[in-house]
């Protein structure tokens, strides 16, 4: 019996990890899906991300961080054969180079590769290596669309890239009672609150929001969800600017829907941002967003009320944030997310891709005699070459 095996480098609550878990959870084929994690162990990963306990029966950890490439490929070949893999689905180019070779050696019929990284900015080496891998392994290449799709088409000279927009769980991330959310989080109920979520690292540039806060009205507060190397530095900056009573460091937040529900505005001021999952989650909760216009940010920003930020000029940034805070509510950004970025639509599209590329279904007999068992896909998939 055929199975679908996703392969990731490691499982963390970032874009790639969340994408793999969402596909696993919301797929109609979830009982025949597994996720292979090349690095890390089950215990340490569950400790870092307790949410994974919901799919613990479908997780396989190789703990192969110190292994040679040949050893990893050999282990994957044995695993793919023992699980009778009909589809191998890789995430990120570094995983494709190992799992793609293993899939072909194991005789796996269909190889799907989802590209999430903005690796094209790193120079010419990566596109050349990617071109070589694609020509040897012949995977079906998938992106979330927009600028990522355009960059890949240009750099890899391919026109057969499939677009499946990234989705979030709109039943989990939905509007809630703002006052109750603030009470539970210990945030002021009468303030205007700007929120941001992500690792506290230099690339995220949360210091720009703290500096901007010093020029915004006294009733405007800032709350940050996340941990990282710059936590102490950002704490000291808030103290230096006499803003410690208006800047709230939440650390790791397990209940992210509640965090978003407490906000008036969600902001991202990152220097580098490929595909911000937090932006989709916040908008699914009905929170308007303002963020740096780079990477794939514009692709997932609600066109009705989202604001691209100019982070190069502090005065402009302050004006844009203040304008967003006093702007009258219009069309909820949730409507945009429901139409374009729902996780169930994403999982449905990946299921349809499995069926089309591998004539894959719940029963080997049904795959040729009963098309009604196959999920429908809203996206046009190219014919196989």
GROMACS .gro file of C-alpha atoms in nm:
model
  385
    1UNK     CA    1   0.000   0.000   0.000
    2UNK     CA    2   0.144   0.333  -0.109
    3UNK     CA    3   0.224   0.609   0.140
    4UNK     CA    4   0.316   0.976   0.111
    5UNK     CA    5   0.631   1.077   0.296
    6UNK     CA    6   0.724   1.439   0.359
    7UNK     CA    7   1.090   1.507   0.437
    8UNK     CA    8   1.215   1.811   0.628
    9UNK     CA    9   1.555   1.902   0.768
   10UNK     CA   10   1.421   1.967   1.117
   11UNK     CA   11   1.084   2.043   1.274
   12UNK     CA   12   1.054   2.387   1.430
   13UNK     CA   13   0.752   2.619   1.450
   14UNK     CA   14   0.866   2.817   1.147
   15UNK     CA   15   0.725   2.836   0.799
   16UNK     CA   16   0.856   2.498   0.675
   17UNK     CA   17   0.767   2.304   0.989
   18UNK     CA   18   0.418   2.451   1.011
   19UNK     CA   19   0.358   2.384   0.640
   20UNK     CA   20   0.454   2.017   0.675
   21UNK     CA   21   0.242   1.970   0.986
   22UNK     CA   22  -0.059   2.145   0.831
   23UNK     CA   23  -0.042   1.929   0.519
   24UNK     CA   24  -0.020   1.622   0.743
   25UNK     CA   25  -0.313   1.720   0.964
   26UNK     CA   26  -0.555   1.844   0.700
   27UNK     CA   27  -0.485   1.596   0.421
   28UNK     CA   28  -0.755   1.347   0.327
   29UNK     CA   29  -0.464   1.102   0.306
   30UNK     CA   30  -0.334   1.174   0.655
   31UNK     CA   31  -0.354   0.809   0.764
   32UNK     CA   32  -0.108   0.725   0.489
   33UNK     CA   33   0.117   1.025   0.537
   34UNK     CA   34   0.437   1.043   0.740
   35UNK     CA   35   0.692   1.316   0.810
   36UNK     CA   36   1.061   1.228   0.818
   37UNK     CA   37   1.283   1.470   1.007
   38UNK     CA   38   1.651   1.440   0.912
   39UNK     CA   39   1.788   1.613   1.221
   40UNK     CA   40   1.694   1.605   1.588
   41UNK     CA   41   1.524   1.352   1.813
   42UNK     CA   42   1.162   1.299   1.904
   43UNK     CA   43   1.205   1.406   2.267
   44UNK     CA   44   1.394   1.728   2.205
   45UNK     CA   45   1.161   1.829   1.922
   46UNK     CA   46   0.846   1.769   2.128
   47UNK     CA   47   0.996   1.967   2.415
   48UNK     CA   48   1.058   2.260   2.181
   49UNK     CA   49   0.723   2.228   2.002
   50UNK     CA   50   0.457   2.049   2.214
   51UNK     CA   51   0.194   2.098   1.943
   52UNK     CA   52   0.355   1.807   1.752
   53UNK     CA   53   0.203   1.559   1.998
   54UNK     CA   54  -0.110   1.578   1.783
   55UNK     CA   55   0.072   1.398   1.498
   56UNK     CA   56   0.328   1.202   1.697
   57UNK     CA   57   0.227   0.874   1.535
   58UNK     CA   58   0.325   1.004   1.190
   59UNK     CA   59   0.668   1.146   1.283
   60UNK     CA   60   0.998   0.968   1.206
   61UNK     CA   61   1.330   1.109   1.329
   62UNK     CA   62   1.663   1.003   1.178
   63UNK     CA   63   1.881   1.215   1.409
   64UNK     CA   64   2.134   1.224   1.124
   65UNK     CA   65   2.290   1.565   1.181
   66UNK     CA   66   2.640   1.417   1.219
   67UNK     CA   67   2.598   1.155   0.943
   68UNK     CA   68   2.754   1.177   0.598
   69UNK     CA   69   2.535   1.247   0.298
   70UNK     CA   70   2.588   0.892   0.173
   71UNK     CA   71   2.474   0.752   0.507
   72UNK     CA   72   2.162   0.970   0.511
   73UNK     CA   73   2.072   0.870   0.156
   74UNK     CA   74   2.122   0.501   0.243
   75UNK     CA   75   1.893   0.533   0.548
   76UNK     CA   76   1.626   0.711   0.345
   77UNK     CA   77   1.633   0.449   0.068
   78UNK     CA   78   1.568   0.174   0.325
   79UNK     CA   79   1.294   0.379   0.489
   80UNK     CA   80   1.116   0.463   0.162
   81UNK     CA   81   1.117   0.097   0.061
   82UNK     CA   82   0.999  -0.031   0.397
   83UNK     CA   83   0.709   0.217   0.400
   84UNK     CA   84   0.622   0.144   0.034
   85UNK     CA   85   0.641   0.514  -0.050
   86UNK     CA   86   0.448   0.614  -0.360
   87UNK     CA   87   0.516   0.986  -0.316
   88UNK     CA   88   0.811   1.161  -0.151
   89UNK     CA   89   0.756   1.529  -0.080
   90UNK     CA   90   1.065   1.735   0.011
   91UNK     CA   91   1.074   2.080   0.168
   92UNK     CA   92   1.372   2.312   0.100
   93UNK     CA   93   1.650   2.260  -0.151
   94UNK     CA   94   1.902   2.113   0.095
   95UNK     CA   95   1.658   1.830   0.171
   96UNK     CA   96   1.588   1.771  -0.198
   97UNK     CA   97   1.956   1.698  -0.264
   98UNK     CA   98   1.948   1.405  -0.019
   99UNK     CA   99   1.590   1.279  -0.015
  100UNK     CA  100   1.548   1.329  -0.388
  101UNK     CA  101   1.839   1.100  -0.466
  102UNK     CA  102   1.711   0.845  -0.214
  103UNK     CA  103   1.362   0.854  -0.365
  104UNK     CA  104   1.495   0.780  -0.712
  105UNK     CA  105   1.722   0.503  -0.586
  106UNK     CA  106   1.430   0.349  -0.396
  107UNK     CA  107   1.213   0.353  -0.710
  108UNK     CA  108   0.959   0.602  -0.573
  109UNK     CA  109   0.730   0.695  -0.858
  110UNK     CA  110   0.656   1.058  -0.770
  111UNK     CA  111   0.883   1.323  -0.621
  112UNK     CA  112   0.731   1.657  -0.517
  113UNK     CA  113   0.947   1.947  -0.401
  114UNK     CA  114   0.813   2.255  -0.222
  115UNK     CA  115   1.050   2.551  -0.228
  116UNK     CA  116   1.011   2.794   0.061
  117UNK     CA  117   1.346   2.971   0.081
  118UNK     CA  118   1.457   3.299  -0.068
  119UNK     CA  119   1.794   3.135  -0.144
  120UNK     CA  120   1.822   3.316  -0.476
  121UNK     CA  121   1.975   3.619  -0.309
  122UNK     CA  122   2.277   3.411  -0.206
  123UNK     CA  123   2.444   3.421  -0.549
  124UNK     CA  124   2.476   3.203  -0.857
  125UNK     CA  125   2.591   2.883  -0.687
  126UNK     CA  126   2.251   2.779  -0.555
  127UNK     CA  127   2.053   2.824  -0.881
  128UNK     CA  128   2.317   2.620  -1.066
  129UNK     CA  129   2.305   2.343  -0.809
  130UNK     CA  130   1.926   2.351  -0.811
  131UNK     CA  131   1.915   2.329  -1.190
  132UNK     CA  132   2.139   2.024  -1.177
  133UNK     CA  133   1.923   1.859  -0.911
  134UNK     CA  134   1.603   1.924  -1.103
  135UNK     CA  135   1.744   1.787  -1.427
  136UNK     CA  136   1.860   1.468  -1.253
  137UNK     CA  137   1.565   1.403  -1.023
  138UNK     CA  138   1.273   1.551  -1.220
  139UNK     CA  139   1.058   1.654  -0.922
  140UNK     CA  140   0.729   1.838  -0.947
  141UNK     CA  141   0.823   2.185  -0.817
  142UNK     CA  142   0.574   2.377  -0.603
  143UNK     CA  143   0.589   2.729  -0.460
  144UNK     CA  144   0.343   2.946  -0.272
  145UNK     CA  145   0.326   3.177  -0.574
  146UNK     CA  146   0.387   3.547  -0.620
  147UNK     CA  147   0.744   3.671  -0.612
  148UNK     CA  148   0.890   3.334  -0.515
  149UNK     CA  149   0.737   3.180  -0.826
  150UNK     CA  150   0.867   3.463  -1.044
  151UNK     CA  151   1.221   3.435  -0.906
  152UNK     CA  152   1.233   3.059  -0.955
  153UNK     CA  153   1.101   3.080  -1.308
  154UNK     CA  154   1.366   3.338  -1.396
  155UNK     CA  155   1.663   3.178  -1.221
  156UNK     CA  156   1.585   2.818  -1.313
  157UNK     CA  157   1.440   2.886  -1.660
  158UNK     CA  158   1.133   2.679  -1.577
  159UNK     CA  159   0.773   2.746  -1.667
  160UNK     CA  160   0.623   2.430  -1.517
  161UNK     CA  161   0.624   2.543  -1.153
  162UNK     CA  162   0.298   2.475  -0.971
  163UNK     CA  163   0.148   2.736  -0.740
  164UNK     CA  164  -0.021   2.626  -0.418
  165UNK     CA  165  -0.072   2.926  -0.186
  166UNK     CA  166   0.027   2.870   0.175
  167UNK     CA  167  -0.265   2.840   0.414
  168UNK     CA  168  -0.337   2.870   0.786
  169UNK     CA  169  -0.601   2.704   1.000
  170UNK     CA  170  -0.878   2.961   0.986
  171UNK     CA  171  -1.085   2.769   1.240
  172UNK     CA  172  -0.807   2.794   1.497
  173UNK     CA  173  -0.700   3.146   1.402
  174UNK     CA  174  -1.018   3.351   1.414
  175UNK     CA  175  -1.143   3.675   1.573
  176UNK     CA  176  -1.205   3.674   1.947
  177UNK     CA  177  -1.285   3.896   2.242
  178UNK     CA  178  -1.007   4.155   2.259
  179UNK     CA  179  -1.066   4.254   2.622
  180UNK     CA  180  -1.066   3.894   2.744
  181UNK     CA  181  -0.750   3.816   2.548
  182UNK     CA  182  -0.573   4.114   2.703
  183UNK     CA  183  -0.681   4.021   3.054
  184UNK     CA  184  -0.549   3.668   3.014
  185UNK     CA  185  -0.219   3.796   2.871
  186UNK     CA  186  -0.180   4.071   3.130
  187UNK     CA  187  -0.199   4.353   2.874
  188UNK     CA  188  -0.367   4.693   2.931
  189UNK     CA  189  -0.730   4.683   2.822
  190UNK     CA  190  -0.762   5.053   2.736
  191UNK     CA  191  -0.452   5.094   2.519
  192UNK     CA  192  -0.388   5.078   2.147
  193UNK     CA  193  -0.162   4.775   2.109
  194UNK     CA  194   0.082   4.701   1.830
  195UNK     CA  195   0.204   4.343   1.818
  196UNK     CA  196   0.483   4.155   1.648
  197UNK     CA  197   0.583   3.788   1.658
  198UNK     CA  198   0.909   3.616   1.574
  199UNK     CA  199   1.255   3.535   1.700
  200UNK     CA  200   1.433   3.822   1.871
  201UNK     CA  201   1.727   3.836   1.632
  202UNK     CA  202   1.896   4.118   1.433
  203UNK     CA  203   1.718   4.037   1.103
  204UNK     CA  204   1.377   4.094   1.259
  205UNK     CA  205   1.465   4.453   1.361
  206UNK     CA  206   1.217   4.480   1.647
  207UNK     CA  207   1.422   4.776   1.770
  208UNK     CA  208   1.261   4.987   1.497
  209UNK     CA  209   0.922   4.938   1.658
  210UNK     CA  210   1.055   5.031   2.003
  211UNK     CA  211   1.213   5.349   1.865
  212UNK     CA  212   0.891   5.433   1.677
  213UNK     CA  213   0.689   5.380   1.995
  214UNK     CA  214   0.877   5.665   2.165
  215UNK     CA  215   0.721   5.906   1.913
  216UNK     CA  216   0.369   5.765   1.925
  217UNK     CA  217   0.095   5.872   2.170
  218UNK     CA  218   0.127   5.757   2.531
  219UNK     CA  219  -0.171   5.522   2.501
  220UNK     CA  220   0.003   5.316   2.231
  221UNK     CA  221   0.178   5.002   2.358
  222UNK     CA  222   0.394   4.736   2.194
  223UNK     CA  223   0.392   4.364   2.268
  224UNK     CA  224   0.645   4.113   2.136
  225UNK     CA  225   0.590   3.736   2.116
  226UNK     CA  226   0.906   3.532   2.081
  227UNK     CA  227   1.247   3.456   2.224
  228UNK     CA  228   1.599   3.503   2.096
  229UNK     CA  229   1.951   3.632   2.136
  230UNK     CA  230   1.847   3.999   2.139
  231UNK     CA  231   1.594   3.971   2.422
  232UNK     CA  232   1.818   4.140   2.678
  233UNK     CA  233   1.929   4.409   2.432
  234UNK     CA  234   1.569   4.497   2.347
  235UNK     CA  235   1.476   4.503   2.716
  236UNK     CA  236   1.758   4.750   2.780
  237UNK     CA  237   1.654   4.967   2.486
  238UNK     CA  238   1.300   4.995   2.625
  239UNK     CA  239   1.442   5.098   2.963
  240UNK     CA  240   1.680   5.349   2.803
  241UNK     CA  241   1.393   5.515   2.616
  242UNK     CA  242   1.173   5.513   2.930
  243UNK     CA  243   0.928   5.279   2.758
  244UNK     CA  244   0.943   4.974   2.984
  245UNK     CA  245   0.582   5.036   3.096
  246UNK     CA  246   0.466   5.040   2.732
  247UNK     CA  247   0.672   4.751   2.589
  248UNK     CA  248   0.554   4.402   2.686
  249UNK     CA  249   0.783   4.103   2.624
  250UNK     CA  250   0.568   3.789   2.619
  251UNK     CA  251   0.843   3.534   2.548
  252UNK     CA  252   0.721   3.206   2.399
  253UNK     CA  253   0.344   3.219   2.351
  254UNK     CA  254   0.169   2.884   2.318
  255UNK     CA  255  -0.175   3.029   2.245
  256UNK     CA  256  -0.097   3.249   1.944
  257UNK     CA  257  -0.462   3.306   1.840
  258UNK     CA  258  -0.519   3.472   2.177
  259UNK     CA  259  -0.208   3.688   2.125
  260UNK     CA  260  -0.334   3.815   1.789
  261UNK     CA  261  -0.684   3.873   1.923
  262UNK     CA  262  -0.541   4.116   2.182
  263UNK     CA  263  -0.395   4.347   1.912
  264UNK     CA  264  -0.508   4.654   1.722
  265UNK     CA  265  -0.230   4.627   1.463
  266UNK     CA  266   0.021   4.359   1.370
  267UNK     CA  267   0.363   4.477   1.245
  268UNK     CA  268   0.669   4.318   1.088
  269UNK     CA  269   0.982   4.529   1.031
  270UNK     CA  270   1.218   4.249   0.924
  271UNK     CA  271   1.521   4.309   0.708
  272UNK     CA  272   1.470   3.964   0.553
  273UNK     CA  273   1.137   3.784   0.536
  274UNK     CA  274   1.051   3.513   0.285
  275UNK     CA  275   0.695   3.411   0.368
  276UNK     CA  276   0.567   3.539   0.704
  277UNK     CA  277   0.327   3.283   0.850
  278UNK     CA  278   0.253   3.513   1.145
  279UNK     CA  279   0.112   3.770   0.903
  280UNK     CA  280  -0.140   3.518   0.771
  281UNK     CA  281  -0.233   3.410   1.124
  282UNK     CA  282  -0.286   3.766   1.247
  283UNK     CA  283  -0.502   3.857   0.947
  284UNK     CA  284  -0.703   3.536   0.991
  285UNK     CA  285  -0.785   3.672   1.338
  286UNK     CA  286  -0.915   3.989   1.174
  287UNK     CA  287  -0.616   4.206   1.272
  288UNK     CA  288  -0.494   4.460   1.012
  289UNK     CA  289  -0.124   4.443   0.932
  290UNK     CA  290   0.166   4.666   0.836
  291UNK     CA  291   0.499   4.522   0.731
  292UNK     CA  292   0.821   4.563   0.539
  293UNK     CA  293   0.772   4.528   0.165
  294UNK     CA  294   1.023   4.254   0.086
  295UNK     CA  295   1.041   3.886   0.005
  296UNK     CA  296   0.691   3.745  -0.028
  297UNK     CA  297   0.540   3.986   0.225
  298UNK     CA  298   0.334   4.181  -0.027
  299UNK     CA  299   0.196   3.853  -0.166
  300UNK     CA  300   0.017   3.772   0.160
  301UNK     CA  301  -0.078   4.123   0.275
  302UNK     CA  302  -0.449   4.199   0.255
  303UNK     CA  303  -0.490   4.442  -0.037
  304UNK     CA  304  -0.787   4.616   0.126
  305UNK     CA  305  -0.626   4.744   0.446
  306UNK     CA  306  -0.268   4.617   0.465
  307UNK     CA  307   0.010   4.877   0.474
  308UNK     CA  308   0.361   4.823   0.327
  309UNK     CA  309   0.606   4.996   0.561
  310UNK     CA  310   0.900   5.215   0.467
  311UNK     CA  311   1.156   5.114   0.729
  312UNK     CA  312   1.436   5.320   0.570
  313UNK     CA  313   1.298   5.647   0.707
  314UNK     CA  314   1.201   5.665   1.075
  315UNK     CA  315   0.961   5.958   1.038
  316UNK     CA  316   0.776   5.787   0.756
  317UNK     CA  317   0.760   5.464   0.955
  318UNK     CA  318   0.611   5.644   1.256
  319UNK     CA  319   0.356   5.820   1.036
  320UNK     CA  320   0.253   5.495   0.865
  321UNK     CA  321   0.207   5.310   1.195
  322UNK     CA  322   0.009   5.597   1.349
  323UNK     CA  323  -0.211   5.618   1.039
  324UNK     CA  324  -0.279   5.245   1.055
  325UNK     CA  325  -0.378   5.270   1.422
  326UNK     CA  326  -0.634   5.549   1.371
  327UNK     CA  327  -0.769   5.415   1.043
  328UNK     CA  328  -1.138   5.326   1.058
  329UNK     CA  329  -1.213   4.953   1.023
  330UNK     CA  330  -1.306   4.851   0.672
  331UNK     CA  331  -1.319   4.510   0.511
  332UNK     CA  332  -1.180   4.255   0.754
  333UNK     CA  333  -0.850   4.101   0.642
  334UNK     CA  334  -0.998   3.768   0.751
  335UNK     CA  335  -1.214   3.768   0.438
  336UNK     CA  336  -0.901   3.781   0.223
  337UNK     CA  337  -0.739   3.494   0.415
  338UNK     CA  338  -1.051   3.278   0.389
  339UNK     CA  339  -1.059   3.329   0.013
  340UNK     CA  340  -0.690   3.279  -0.063
  341UNK     CA  341  -0.499   3.123   0.228
  342UNK     CA  342  -0.705   2.860   0.407
  343UNK     CA  343  -0.508   2.552   0.512
  344UNK     CA  344  -0.778   2.313   0.396
  345UNK     CA  345  -0.754   2.444   0.042
  346UNK     CA  346  -0.376   2.404   0.056
  347UNK     CA  347  -0.397   2.043   0.180
  348UNK     CA  348  -0.662   1.964  -0.080
  349UNK     CA  349  -0.437   2.094  -0.356
  350UNK     CA  350  -0.142   1.881  -0.240
  351UNK     CA  351  -0.370   1.575  -0.224
  352UNK     CA  352  -0.487   1.643  -0.579
  353UNK     CA  353  -0.126   1.673  -0.689
  354UNK     CA  354  -0.050   1.333  -0.537
  355UNK     CA  355  -0.343   1.179  -0.721
  356UNK     CA  356  -0.257   1.336  -1.053
  357UNK     CA  357   0.113   1.256  -1.044
  358UNK     CA  358   0.088   0.910  -0.897
  359UNK     CA  359  -0.266   0.791  -0.973
  360UNK     CA  360  -0.282   0.776  -0.595
  361UNK     CA  361  -0.592   0.702  -0.384
  362UNK     CA  362  -0.723   0.524  -0.080
  363UNK     CA  363  -0.754   0.192  -0.256
  364UNK     CA  364  -0.547   0.059  -0.545
  365UNK     CA  365  -0.868  -0.047  -0.719
  366UNK     CA  366  -1.041   0.288  -0.663
  367UNK     CA  367  -0.758   0.481  -0.821
  368UNK     CA  368  -0.865   0.364  -1.167
  369UNK     CA  369  -1.235   0.294  -1.125
  370UNK     CA  370  -1.375   0.556  -0.890
  371UNK     CA  371  -1.255   0.914  -0.952
  372UNK     CA  372  -1.516   1.040  -0.705
  373UNK     CA  373  -1.283   0.934  -0.423
  374UNK     CA  374  -1.022   1.180  -0.538
  375UNK     CA  375  -1.020   1.530  -0.386
  376UNK     CA  376  -1.088   1.818  -0.619
  377UNK     CA  377  -0.829   2.090  -0.666
  378UNK     CA  378  -0.896   2.454  -0.746
  379UNK     CA  379  -0.556   2.494  -0.911
  380UNK     CA  380  -0.455   2.405  -1.264
  381UNK     CA  381  -0.180   2.146  -1.256
  382UNK     CA  382   0.047   2.109  -1.562
  383UNK     CA  383   0.053   1.790  -1.760
  384UNK     CA  384   0.340   1.554  -1.691
  385UNK     CA  385   0.622   1.592  -1.945
   0.00000   0.00000   0.00000
